CSV table of C-alpha atoms and ligand atoms in Angstrom, one decimal:
chain,number,residue,atom,x,y,z
X,1,LYS,CA,76.5,119.8,232.8
X,2,SER,CA,73.1,118.2,234.1
X,3,LEU,CA,69.9,116.8,232.7
X,4,THR,CA,66.8,116.9,234.6
X,5,ILE,CA,64.0,114.4,233.5
X,6,GLY,CA,60.3,114.5,234.7
X,7,LEU,CA,59.0,110.9,235.1
X,8,ILE,CA,55.2,110.6,234.8
X,9,PRO,CA,54.4,106.8,235.1
X,10,ALA,CA,50.7,107.5,235.4
X,11,ASP,CA,48.5,104.2,235.2
X,12,GLY,CA,48.9,100.2,234.9
X,13,ILE,CA,52.2,99.2,233.7
X,14,GLY,CA,53.4,102.7,233.3
X,15,ARG,CA,54.3,102.3,236.7
X,16,GLU,CA,56.4,99.3,236.0
X,17,VAL,CA,58.1,100.3,232.7
X,18,ILE,CA,59.0,104.0,233.6
X,19,PRO,CA,61.0,102.9,236.7
X,20,ALA,CA,62.7,100.2,234.4
X,21,ALA,CA,63.7,103.1,231.9
X,22,ARG,CA,65.1,104.9,234.9
X,23,GLN,CA,67.2,102.3,235.9
X,24,VAL,CA,68.8,102.0,232.6
X,25,LEU,CA,69.3,105.7,232.5
X,26,GLU,CA,71.1,105.6,235.6
X,27,ALA,CA,73.3,102.6,234.6
X,28,LEU,CA,74.9,104.8,231.7
X,29,ALA,CA,78.5,104.9,231.8
X,30,SER,CA,80.0,108.5,232.4
X,31,ASP,CA,82.1,108.1,229.1
X,32,VAL,CA,79.0,107.9,227.2
X,33,MET,CA,76.9,110.1,229.4
X,34,PRO,CA,78.7,113.2,230.4
X,35,ALA,CA,75.8,114.9,232.0
X,36,ARG,CA,74.7,114.5,235.8
X,37,LEU,CA,71.0,112.9,235.5
X,38,SER,CA,68.4,113.8,238.1
X,39,PHE,CA,64.7,112.8,238.0
X,40,VAL,CA,61.6,114.3,239.4
X,41,ASP,CA,58.4,112.1,239.9
X,42,LEU,CA,55.3,113.7,238.6
X,43,ASP,CA,51.6,112.8,239.0
X,44,ALA,CA,49.0,112.4,236.0
X,45,GLY,CA,46.7,110.0,235.0
X,46,PHE,CA,43.1,108.4,235.2
X,47,GLU,CA,43.8,106.8,238.8
X,48,TYR,CA,45.0,110.3,240.0
X,49,PHE,CA,42.0,111.7,238.4
X,50,GLN,CA,39.6,109.4,240.3
X,51,LYS,CA,41.3,110.7,243.7
X,52,HIS,CA,42.0,114.2,243.0
X,53,GLY,CA,39.4,115.2,240.1
X,54,VAL,CA,42.1,116.2,237.8
X,55,ALA,CA,44.1,114.1,235.3
X,56,LEU,CA,47.0,116.5,234.6
X,57,PRO,CA,47.7,118.4,237.7
X,58,GLU,CA,49.0,122.2,237.4
X,59,GLN,CA,52.0,121.1,239.7
X,60,THR,CA,53.1,118.5,237.1
X,61,LEU,CA,53.0,121.3,234.3
X,62,ALA,CA,54.8,123.8,236.4
X,63,ALA,CA,57.6,121.4,237.2
X,64,LEU,CA,58.1,120.3,233.6
X,65,LYS,CA,58.3,123.8,232.5
X,66,GLY,CA,60.3,125.1,235.4
X,67,ASP,CA,62.6,122.1,236.3
X,68,CYS,CA,62.9,119.5,233.7
X,69,ASP,CA,64.8,119.4,230.2
X,70,GLY,CA,62.4,116.6,229.1
X,71,ALA,CA,60.0,113.9,230.4
X,72,LEU,CA,59.0,110.2,230.3
X,73,PHE,CA,55.3,109.4,230.2
X,74,GLY,CA,54.1,105.8,230.7
X,75,ALA,CA,50.6,105.3,229.8
X,76,VAL,CA,47.0,106.2,230.7
X,77,SER,CA,43.9,104.2,231.2
X,78,SER,CA,41.1,106.0,229.3
X,79,PRO,CA,37.8,105.1,230.3
X,80,SER,CA,35.6,103.5,227.6
X,81,HIS,CA,32.6,105.7,228.7
X,82,LYS,CA,32.6,109.2,229.0
X,83,VAL,CA,33.6,110.8,232.4
X,84,ALA,CA,32.6,114.3,233.3
X,85,GLY,CA,35.7,116.4,233.7
X,86,TYR,CA,38.0,114.1,232.4
X,87,SER,CA,40.3,114.8,229.4
X,88,SER,CA,43.5,112.6,228.5
X,89,PRO,CA,46.6,114.0,230.2
X,90,ILE,CA,48.8,113.2,227.1
X,91,VAL,CA,46.8,115.0,225.0
X,92,GLY,CA,46.9,118.0,227.4
X,93,LEU,CA,50.6,117.7,227.7
X,94,ARG,CA,51.1,118.0,223.8
X,95,LYS,CA,49.0,121.0,223.6
X,96,LYS,CA,50.4,122.8,226.7
X,97,MET,CA,54.1,122.1,226.0
X,98,ASP,CA,53.7,122.6,222.1
X,99,LEU,CA,54.8,119.1,221.4
X,100,TYR,CA,53.9,119.4,217.6
X,101,ALA,CA,55.3,116.2,216.1
X,102,ASN,CA,54.9,112.6,217.0
X,103,VAL,CA,58.1,110.9,216.4
X,104,ARG,CA,57.9,107.0,216.0
X,105,PRO,CA,60.9,104.7,215.1
X,106,VAL,CA,60.3,101.3,213.7
X,107,ILE,CA,63.4,99.1,214.2
X,108,SER,CA,64.1,95.6,214.1
X,109,GLY,CA,67.4,93.8,214.2
X,110,ALA,CA,68.7,92.1,211.1
X,111,ALA,CA,65.8,89.6,210.6
X,112,ALA,CA,66.1,87.1,207.6
X,113,THR,CA,63.9,87.3,204.9
X,114,ALA,CA,62.5,84.4,203.1
X,115,SER,CA,65.4,84.3,200.6
X,116,GLY,CA,67.9,84.1,203.4
X,117,GLU,CA,69.1,87.8,202.9
X,118,LYS,CA,69.6,90.1,206.0
X,119,ARG,CA,67.3,92.9,206.3
X,120,ALA,CA,67.1,95.5,208.9
X,121,ILE,CA,64.1,97.9,209.3
X,122,ASP,CA,65.0,101.3,210.7
X,123,MET,CA,62.5,103.7,210.0
X,124,LEU,CA,61.7,107.1,211.8
X,125,ILE,CA,58.1,108.1,211.2
X,126,ILE,CA,57.3,112.0,211.9
X,127,ARG,CA,53.8,112.7,212.3
X,128,GLU,CA,52.6,116.2,212.3
X,129,ASN,CA,50.4,116.3,215.4
X,130,THR,CA,48.4,119.6,215.6
X,131,GLU,CA,46.1,119.8,212.5
X,132,CYS,CA,44.8,118.0,209.6
X,133,LEU,CA,41.3,116.1,210.0
X,134,TYR,CA,42.0,115.9,213.7
X,135,ILE,CA,41.1,119.6,214.4
X,136,LYS,CA,37.5,117.8,214.8
X,137,GLU,CA,35.5,120.3,212.9
X,138,GLU,CA,32.7,118.1,211.9
X,139,GLU,CA,29.1,119.0,211.1
X,140,LEU,CA,26.3,116.7,210.6
X,141,HIS,CA,23.6,118.0,208.2
X,142,GLU,CA,20.1,117.0,206.9
X,143,GLY,CA,19.6,117.0,203.3
X,144,PRO,CA,16.7,115.7,200.8
X,145,ASP,CA,18.6,112.3,200.4
X,146,GLY,CA,19.0,112.0,204.2
X,147,LYS,CA,22.0,112.9,206.6
X,148,TYR,CA,25.2,113.7,205.6
X,149,ALA,CA,28.5,114.7,207.4
X,150,VAL,CA,31.2,117.1,206.5
X,151,ALA,CA,34.6,117.4,208.2
X,152,LYS,CA,37.2,120.2,207.7
X,153,ARG,CA,40.8,119.4,207.2
X,154,ARG,CA,43.3,122.0,208.2
X,155,ILE,CA,46.8,122.2,206.5
X,156,SER,CA,49.0,125.1,207.4
X,157,GLU,CA,52.3,126.3,206.0
X,158,PHE,CA,53.1,127.0,209.4
X,159,ALA,CA,52.7,123.6,210.7
X,160,SER,CA,53.9,122.0,207.7
X,161,ARG,CA,57.2,123.7,207.6
X,162,ARG,CA,57.9,123.0,211.2
X,163,ALA,CA,57.2,119.1,210.5
X,164,GLY,CA,59.3,119.3,207.5
X,165,GLU,CA,62.2,121.1,209.3
X,166,MET,CA,62.1,118.3,211.9
X,167,ALA,CA,62.2,115.5,209.5
X,168,PHE,CA,65.4,116.8,207.6
X,169,SER,CA,67.2,117.8,210.7
X,170,MET,CA,66.5,114.5,212.3
X,171,ALA,CA,67.6,112.5,209.3
X,172,LEU,CA,71.0,114.4,209.6
X,173,GLN,CA,71.1,113.9,213.4
X,174,ARG,CA,70.6,110.0,212.8
X,175,ASP,CA,73.2,110.0,210.2
X,176,ARG,CA,75.7,111.7,212.7
X,177,MET,CA,74.8,109.0,215.5
X,178,ARG,CA,75.2,106.2,212.8
X,179,GLN,CA,78.6,107.2,212.0
X,180,GLN,CA,79.7,106.2,215.4
X,181,VAL,CA,78.9,102.6,214.5
X,182,ALA,CA,81.8,100.7,212.8
X,183,ALA,CA,81.0,100.4,209.0
X,184,SER,CA,81.1,96.6,209.0
X,185,GLU,CA,78.5,96.5,211.6
X,186,ARG,CA,75.8,98.8,209.7
X,187,THR,CA,72.8,97.5,208.1
X,188,TRP,CA,71.3,100.7,206.8
X,189,LYS,CA,71.8,102.5,203.6
X,190,ALA,CA,74.8,104.9,203.4
X,191,ARG,CA,73.0,108.3,202.7
X,192,PRO,CA,69.8,109.5,204.8
X,193,LYS,CA,66.7,110.1,203.1
X,194,VAL,CA,63.5,111.8,203.6
X,195,THR,CA,60.1,110.3,202.1
X,196,ILE,CA,57.2,113.0,202.1
X,197,VAL,CA,53.7,111.2,202.2
X,198,HIS,CA,50.8,113.0,200.7
X,199,LYS,CA,47.9,112.3,198.3
X,200,SER,CA,48.2,115.6,196.2
X,201,ASN,CA,47.0,113.7,193.1
X,202,VAL,CA,43.6,113.9,194.6
X,203,LEU,CA,43.6,116.5,197.4
X,204,SER,CA,45.5,119.2,195.4
X,205,VAL,CA,45.0,122.1,197.8
X,206,THR,CA,45.4,120.8,201.2
X,207,ASP,CA,47.9,117.7,200.3
X,208,GLY,CA,49.4,120.2,197.6
X,209,LEU,CA,50.2,122.9,200.3
X,210,TRP,CA,51.9,120.1,202.6
X,211,ARG,CA,54.0,118.9,199.8
X,212,GLU,CA,55.1,122.4,198.4
X,213,THR,CA,56.0,123.5,201.8
X,214,VAL,CA,57.8,120.4,203.1
X,215,ARG,CA,59.6,120.6,199.6
X,216,GLY,CA,60.5,124.2,199.9
X,217,VAL,CA,62.2,123.5,203.5
X,218,TYR,CA,64.6,121.3,201.5
X,219,ALA,CA,64.9,123.7,198.7
X,220,GLY,CA,65.8,126.5,200.9
X,221,ASN,CA,68.6,124.6,203.1
X,222,ALA,CA,71.9,123.9,201.6
X,223,GLU,CA,72.8,121.6,204.3
X,224,TYR,CA,69.6,119.4,203.7
X,225,ARG,CA,70.4,119.3,199.9
X,226,GLU,CA,73.9,118.2,200.7
X,227,GLY,CA,73.3,115.6,203.4
X,228,VAL,CA,70.0,114.2,202.6
X,229,ASP,CA,67.7,112.5,199.8
X,230,VAL,CA,64.2,113.2,199.5
X,231,GLU,CA,61.5,111.3,197.7
X,232,GLU,CA,57.7,111.6,197.5
X,233,GLN,CA,55.1,108.5,198.2
X,234,LEU,CA,51.7,108.9,197.7
X,235,VAL,CA,49.9,107.4,200.9
X,236,ASP,CA,48.4,104.5,199.5
X,237,SER,CA,51.5,103.1,197.8
X,238,MET,CA,53.3,104.2,200.9
X,239,VAL,CA,51.7,101.5,202.7
X,240,TYR,CA,52.1,98.9,200.1
X,241,ARG,CA,55.8,99.6,199.9
X,242,MET,CA,56.1,99.7,203.5
X,243,PHE,CA,54.8,96.3,203.8
X,244,ARG,CA,56.8,95.1,200.8
X,245,GLU,CA,60.3,96.5,201.6
X,246,PRO,CA,60.3,98.4,204.8
X,247,GLU,CA,64.0,98.5,204.6
X,248,ALA,CA,63.7,101.1,202.0
X,249,PHE,CA,62.5,103.7,204.1
X,250,ASP,CA,64.7,105.9,206.6
X,251,VAL,CA,62.8,109.2,207.6
X,252,VAL,CA,59.2,109.4,206.7
X,253,VAL,CA,57.1,112.7,207.3
X,254,ALA,CA,53.4,112.7,207.1
X,255,PRO,CA,50.3,114.8,207.9
X,256,ASN,CA,48.5,114.0,211.2
X,257,MET,CA,45.9,111.4,210.0
X,258,TYR,CA,48.2,109.5,207.2
X,259,GLY,CA,51.0,109.4,209.9
X,260,ASP,CA,48.6,107.9,212.5
X,261,ILE,CA,47.8,105.0,210.3
X,262,ILE,CA,51.1,104.4,209.0
X,263,SER,CA,52.7,104.4,212.2
X,264,ASP,CA,50.4,101.8,213.7
X,265,GLY,CA,50.8,99.6,210.6
X,266,ALA,CA,54.5,100.2,210.9
X,267,ALA,CA,54.4,98.7,214.4
X,268,ALA,CA,53.1,95.4,213.2
X,269,LEU,CA,56.2,94.8,211.1
X,270,VAL,CA,58.3,94.4,214.4
X,271,GLY,CA,56.3,92.3,216.5
X,272,SER,CA,55.2,93.2,220.0
X,273,LEU,CA,53.7,96.8,221.0
X,274,GLY,CA,56.0,96.3,224.1
X,275,LEU,CA,58.9,97.2,221.8
X,276,VAL,CA,57.8,100.2,220.1
X,277,PRO,CA,58.9,103.6,221.5
X,278,SER,CA,57.8,107.3,220.6
X,279,ALA,CA,58.6,111.0,221.4
X,280,ASN,CA,56.4,113.8,221.4
X,281,VAL,CA,58.6,116.5,220.3
X,282,GLY,CA,58.6,120.4,220.0
X,283,ASP,CA,61.2,122.9,219.7
X,284,SER,CA,62.2,123.4,223.3
X,285,PHE,CA,60.8,120.0,225.0
X,286,VAL,CA,60.4,116.4,224.5
X,287,VAL,CA,58.4,113.5,226.2
X,288,GLY,CA,59.4,110.2,225.5
X,289,GLU,CA,56.5,107.7,225.5
X,290,PRO,CA,56.1,104.0,224.8
X,291,VAL,CA,53.4,103.4,222.2
X,292,HIS,CA,51.3,100.9,224.2
X,293,GLY,CA,48.7,101.6,226.7
X,294,SER,CA,48.4,100.8,230.6
X,295,ALA,CA,47.8,96.9,229.8
X,296,PRO,CA,45.5,96.2,232.7
X,297,ASP,CA,45.6,92.4,231.7
X,298,ILE,CA,49.1,92.2,232.7
X,299,ALA,CA,49.6,95.1,235.2
X,300,GLY,CA,51.0,94.6,238.7
X,301,LYS,CA,52.8,91.0,237.7
X,302,ASN,CA,56.2,92.2,236.7
X,303,ILE,CA,56.1,90.8,233.1
X,304,ALA,CA,55.5,93.9,231.1
X,305,ASN,CA,58.1,94.3,228.3
X,306,PRO,CA,60.0,97.5,229.3
X,307,ILE,CA,61.9,97.8,225.8
X,308,ALA,CA,59.2,100.5,224.5
X,309,ALA,CA,59.8,102.6,227.6
X,310,ILE,CA,63.6,101.9,227.5
X,311,ARG,CA,63.8,103.0,223.9
X,312,SER,CA,61.6,106.0,224.6
X,313,ALA,CA,64.1,107.2,227.2
X,314,ALA,CA,66.9,106.9,224.5
X,315,MET,CA,65.1,108.9,222.1
X,316,LEU,CA,64.8,111.6,224.8
X,317,LEU,CA,68.4,111.5,225.3
X,318,GLU,CA,69.0,111.7,221.4
X,319,ARG,CA,66.8,114.7,221.4
X,320,THR,CA,68.3,116.7,224.1
X,321,GLY,CA,71.8,116.3,222.7
X,322,TYR,CA,73.0,112.9,224.2
X,323,ALA,CA,73.5,110.8,221.0
X,324,SER,CA,76.2,108.4,222.2
X,325,ALA,CA,74.2,107.6,225.4
X,326,ALA,CA,71.1,106.8,223.3
X,327,LEU,CA,73.2,105.0,220.9
X,328,ALA,CA,74.5,102.8,224.0
X,329,ILE,CA,71.1,102.1,225.0
X,330,TYR,CA,69.8,101.2,221.6
X,331,ARG,CA,72.7,98.8,220.8
X,332,ALA,CA,72.4,97.2,224.5
X,333,VAL,CA,68.5,96.6,223.8
X,334,ASP,CA,69.4,94.9,220.4
X,335,LYS,CA,71.9,92.7,222.0
X,336,VAL,CA,69.5,91.3,224.5
X,337,LEU,CA,66.7,90.8,221.9
X,338,GLU,CA,69.4,89.1,219.6
X,339,ALA,CA,70.6,86.9,222.2
X,340,GLY,CA,67.0,85.8,222.7
X,341,GLN,CA,67.4,84.1,226.3
X,342,ILE,CA,65.9,86.9,228.2
X,343,ARG,CA,62.5,87.9,226.9
X,344,THR,CA,59.2,88.8,228.4
X,345,PRO,CA,56.1,86.7,227.7
X,346,ASP,CA,54.9,89.0,224.8
X,347,LEU,CA,58.0,87.9,223.1
X,348,GLY,CA,57.2,84.2,223.9
X,349,GLY,CA,59.8,84.3,226.9
X,350,LYS,CA,59.3,83.7,230.7
X,351,SER,CA,61.5,86.5,232.0
X,352,THR,CA,60.1,89.5,234.0
X,353,THR,CA,60.4,93.1,233.5
X,354,SER,CA,63.3,93.3,236.0
X,355,ASP,CA,65.2,90.4,234.1
X,356,VAL,CA,65.1,92.2,230.9
X,357,THR,CA,65.9,95.8,232.6
X,358,GLU,CA,68.9,94.1,234.4
X,359,ALA,CA,70.1,92.5,231.3
X,360,VAL,CA,70.1,95.9,229.7
X,361,CYS,CA,71.9,97.5,232.3
X,362,ARG,CA,74.5,94.9,232.4
X,363,LEU,CA,75.4,95.7,228.7
X,364,LEU,CA,75.9,99.4,229.6
U,401,NAI,P1,47.5,98.3,225.5
U,401,NAI,O1,48.5,98.7,224.6
U,401,NAI,O2,47.3,98.8,227.0
U,401,NAI,O3,47.5,96.5,225.5
U,401,NAI,C1,47.1,95.9,224.3
U,401,NAI,C2,47.7,94.3,224.4
U,401,NAI,O4,49.1,94.4,224.4
U,401,NAI,C3,47.3,93.7,225.7
U,401,NAI,O5,47.1,92.3,225.6
U,401,NAI,C4,48.6,94.0,226.5
U,401,NAI,O6,48.8,93.2,227.8
U,401,NAI,C5,49.7,94.1,225.5
U,401,NAI,N1,50.9,94.8,225.8
U,401,NAI,C6,50.8,96.3,225.8
U,401,NAI,N2,52.1,96.9,226.1
U,401,NAI,C7,52.6,95.7,226.6
U,401,NAI,C8,54.1,95.7,227.1
U,401,NAI,N3,54.9,96.7,227.6
U,401,NAI,N4,54.5,94.2,227.3
U,401,NAI,C9,53.7,93.3,227.2
U,401,NAI,N5,52.7,93.3,226.6
U,401,NAI,C10,52.0,94.5,226.6
U,401,NAI,O7,46.0,98.6,224.8
U,401,NAI,P2,44.6,98.4,225.5
U,401,NAI,O8,44.4,96.9,226.1
U,401,NAI,O9,43.5,98.5,224.1
U,401,NAI,O10,44.2,99.5,226.3
U,401,NAI,C11,44.3,99.4,227.7
U,401,NAI,C12,44.3,100.8,228.3
U,401,NAI,O11,45.3,101.5,227.9
U,401,NAI,C13,43.0,101.6,228.0
U,401,NAI,O12,42.6,102.2,229.0
U,401,NAI,C14,43.5,102.7,226.9
U,401,NAI,O13,42.6,103.7,226.6
U,401,NAI,C15,44.8,102.8,227.2
U,401,NAI,N6,45.7,103.2,226.1
U,401,NAI,C16,46.6,104.3,226.4
U,401,NAI,C17,47.5,104.7,225.6
U,401,NAI,C18,48.5,105.7,225.9
U,401,NAI,O14,48.5,106.0,227.1
U,401,NAI,N7,49.1,106.3,225.1
U,401,NAI,C19,47.6,103.9,224.3
U,401,NAI,C20,46.7,102.9,224.2
U,401,NAI,C21,45.7,102.4,224.9
U,402,MG,MG1,47.1,105.7,216.8
């Protein structure tokens, strides 16, 4: 077996954290990683655009489609002013590869609460990534009382169904992976759960269709009904509960805009941006991507936290069928964080990107 991964570091600290993730993948022992790994270096990004006039070159897309089973993307520096001919390569990649869901885990080790009890946050937020208000159909009008603007929001059965399928199948997949951890070490609830986020009490047509469709995915599949619990949460109370008792959530599935807001908010629960991974997922391809940007303020200094990128690489493995390898990486990262000696400056430490990467590799 073999697994070919496209590497697209792009800009800024992307060029430091993507090589770190590669180093960790290469350190995986063969008992957890049965496939032979190979890597393809690919271009994209704003710096590439400045030199060549294109941010996502055709060769990169062709190599991803032709040669790769998945990819890792670093970060892009987006100009704050409009630049003619430039459009974000990661947005282009999502469209061209039909990566219709953005998947973001929010993980914390067992942090003690004020009352001293152990509480581990281990949520997976699945955001539908192709429609909702972000179809950008907005119009500005002039009325008798002045200007007003109207935006269209698209919710389809098709997009809601595949987001729902992804949520329930990932809940089961997470459960299978967790079964590999000794019962005494588990900090999560026994049974997987999917929380459907909506606001159908107000937006009964659009959010109503979303809710009905995702519910229908569950009702129509015996495996989901047997293995997963389902609950619903209005988006406003979702935010409230997420800050009060984040440990109560497992998989959360939301329409595009709610998902965008919830997932950034959730990242605040676990500290530095340098810890939070994500994956852009479609039916036949996955691109792991740290949530952070290109961080020009720290680029080139070997102090960027590589953990978000390393965890994104683990998500790629999980999605391509190598759950044991993914789990090995998650656990090695958790151990380095728990030990606390080797930390980059964003977590209050003095270690370098390379120190953290090597510490993770040693545990593999
Ligand atoms: P940013 O995420 O690059 O940085 C925000 C702050 O967090 C900075 O102080 C940075 O040093 C710190 N930080 C980020 N990642 C870190 C890591 N791995 N380790 C340690 N510290 C880390 O966001 P910012 O500064 O708003 O944007 C910088 C550039 O990145 C812009 O051009 C922006 O457009 C782009 N960007 C790209 C994203 C992407 O590629 N998906 C997402 C967000 C921003
Ligand atoms: Mg966002």
